[in-house]
C-alpha positions as a Markdown table, in Angstrom:
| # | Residue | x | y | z |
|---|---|---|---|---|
| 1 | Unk | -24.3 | 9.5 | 5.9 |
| 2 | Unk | -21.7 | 8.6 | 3.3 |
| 3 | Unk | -19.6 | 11.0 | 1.6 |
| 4 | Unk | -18.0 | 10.8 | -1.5 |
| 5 | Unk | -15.2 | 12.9 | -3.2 |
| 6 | Unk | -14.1 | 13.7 | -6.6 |
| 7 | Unk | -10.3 | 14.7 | -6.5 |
| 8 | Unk | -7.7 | 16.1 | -8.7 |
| 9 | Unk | -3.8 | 15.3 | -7.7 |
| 10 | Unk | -0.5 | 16.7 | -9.7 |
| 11 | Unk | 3.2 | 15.4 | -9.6 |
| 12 | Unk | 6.2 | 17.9 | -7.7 |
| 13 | Unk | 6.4 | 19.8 | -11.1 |
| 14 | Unk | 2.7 | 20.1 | -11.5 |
| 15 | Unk | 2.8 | 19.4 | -15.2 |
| 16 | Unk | 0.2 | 16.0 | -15.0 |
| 17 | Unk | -3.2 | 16.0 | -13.4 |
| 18 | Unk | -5.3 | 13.1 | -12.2 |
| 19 | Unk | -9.0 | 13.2 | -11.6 |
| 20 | Unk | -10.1 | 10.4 | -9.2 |
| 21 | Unk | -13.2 | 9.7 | -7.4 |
| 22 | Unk | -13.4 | 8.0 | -4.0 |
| 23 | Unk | -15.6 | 7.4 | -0.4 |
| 24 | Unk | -12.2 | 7.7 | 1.8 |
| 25 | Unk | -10.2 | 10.8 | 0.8 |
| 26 | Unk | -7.2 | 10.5 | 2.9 |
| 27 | Unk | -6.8 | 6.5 | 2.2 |
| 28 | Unk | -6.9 | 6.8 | -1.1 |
| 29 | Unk | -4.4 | 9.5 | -1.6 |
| 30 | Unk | -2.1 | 6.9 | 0.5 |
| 31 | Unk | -2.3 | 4.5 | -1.8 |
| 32 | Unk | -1.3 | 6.5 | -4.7 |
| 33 | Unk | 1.9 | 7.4 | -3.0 |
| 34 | Unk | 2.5 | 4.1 | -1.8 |
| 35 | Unk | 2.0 | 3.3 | -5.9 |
| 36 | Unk | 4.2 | 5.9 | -6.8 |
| 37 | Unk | 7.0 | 4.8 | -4.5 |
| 38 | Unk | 6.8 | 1.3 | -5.3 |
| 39 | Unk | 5.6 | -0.7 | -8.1 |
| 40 | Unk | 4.3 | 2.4 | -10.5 |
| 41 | Unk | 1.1 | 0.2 | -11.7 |
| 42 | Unk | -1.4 | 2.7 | -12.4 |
| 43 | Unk | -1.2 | 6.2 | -13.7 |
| 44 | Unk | -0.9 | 7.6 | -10.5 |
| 45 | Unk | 2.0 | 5.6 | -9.6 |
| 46 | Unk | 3.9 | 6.2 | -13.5 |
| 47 | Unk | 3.0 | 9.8 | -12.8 |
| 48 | Unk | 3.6 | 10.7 | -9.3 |
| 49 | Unk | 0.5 | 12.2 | -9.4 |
| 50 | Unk | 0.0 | 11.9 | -5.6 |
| 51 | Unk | 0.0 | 15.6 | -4.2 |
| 52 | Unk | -3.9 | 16.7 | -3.7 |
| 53 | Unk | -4.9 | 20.1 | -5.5 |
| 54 | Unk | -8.4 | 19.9 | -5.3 |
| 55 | Unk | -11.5 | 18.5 | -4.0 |
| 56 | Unk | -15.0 | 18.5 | -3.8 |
| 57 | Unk | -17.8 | 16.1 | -1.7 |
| 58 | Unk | -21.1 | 15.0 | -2.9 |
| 59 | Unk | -23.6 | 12.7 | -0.9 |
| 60 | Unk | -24.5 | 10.2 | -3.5 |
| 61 | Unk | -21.3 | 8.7 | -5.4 |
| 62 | Unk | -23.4 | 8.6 | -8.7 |
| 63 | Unk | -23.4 | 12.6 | -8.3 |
| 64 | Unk | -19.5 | 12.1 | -7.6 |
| 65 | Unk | -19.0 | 10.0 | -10.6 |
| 66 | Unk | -20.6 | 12.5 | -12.8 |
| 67 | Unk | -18.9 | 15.1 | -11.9 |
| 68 | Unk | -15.8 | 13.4 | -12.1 |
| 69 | Unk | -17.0 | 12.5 | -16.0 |
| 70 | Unk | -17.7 | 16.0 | -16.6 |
| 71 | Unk | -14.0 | 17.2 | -15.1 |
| 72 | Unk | -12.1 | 14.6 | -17.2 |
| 73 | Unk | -14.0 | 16.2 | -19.9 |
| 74 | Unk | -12.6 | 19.3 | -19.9 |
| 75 | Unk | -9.2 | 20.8 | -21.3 |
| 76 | Unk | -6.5 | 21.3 | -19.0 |
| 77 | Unk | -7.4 | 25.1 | -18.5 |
| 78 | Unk | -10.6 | 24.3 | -18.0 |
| 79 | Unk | -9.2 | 22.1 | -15.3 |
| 80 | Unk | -6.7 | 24.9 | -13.9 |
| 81 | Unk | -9.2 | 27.3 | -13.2 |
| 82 | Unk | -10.8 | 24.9 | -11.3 |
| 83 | Unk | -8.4 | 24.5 | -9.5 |
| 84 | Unk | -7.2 | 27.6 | -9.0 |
| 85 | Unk | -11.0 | 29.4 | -8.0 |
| 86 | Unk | -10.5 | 26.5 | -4.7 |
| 87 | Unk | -6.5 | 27.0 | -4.6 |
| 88 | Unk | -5.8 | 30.0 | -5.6 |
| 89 | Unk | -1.5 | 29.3 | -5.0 |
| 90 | Unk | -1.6 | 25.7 | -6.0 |
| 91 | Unk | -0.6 | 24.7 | -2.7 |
| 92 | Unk | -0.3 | 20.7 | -2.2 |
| 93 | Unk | -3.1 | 20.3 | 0.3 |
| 94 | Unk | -2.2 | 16.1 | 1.5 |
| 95 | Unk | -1.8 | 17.9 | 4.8 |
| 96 | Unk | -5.3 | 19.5 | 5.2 |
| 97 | Unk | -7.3 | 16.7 | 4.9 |
């Protein structure tokens, strides 16, 4: 059984979040550091945003899409308590996964 992951990253100063959606966790946090570190194409790479806060799996990736829809959707303290309910010290979690 595929799983699929919706997934919100910061920068080092945790002032810019990204929500992302993927089937491979662990690579594609990779590749958002590797963009960050060298040719800054997408937003992840301009931002930094490459340091995992968050996460949640879902079996289906149209349930992970829609989620990730409705999480884009909110406001950014919609978005922190989010966070914060799953990661209470806004640890970076890269680590742990």
């Amino acid at each position: 059984m595929q799983t699929y992951y919706v997934y919100i990253t910061t920068n080092v100063t945790r002032k810019v979040l990204y929500t992302g959606v993927t089937n491979y966790l662990k690579r594609r946090l990779h590749e958002h550091r590797e963009d960050s570190l060298k040719d800054k194409k997408h937003f992840t790479g301009k931002y930094n945003t490459h340091l995992l806060l968050y996460w949640e799996s879902f079996g289906t990736m149209a349930e992970a899409i829609q989620r990730e829809k409705q999480i884009k959707g909110w406001l950014r303290e919609k978005k922190i308590e989010l966070i914060r309910a799953f990661n209470p010290d806004f640890i970076f979690l890269n680590d742990r996964i």
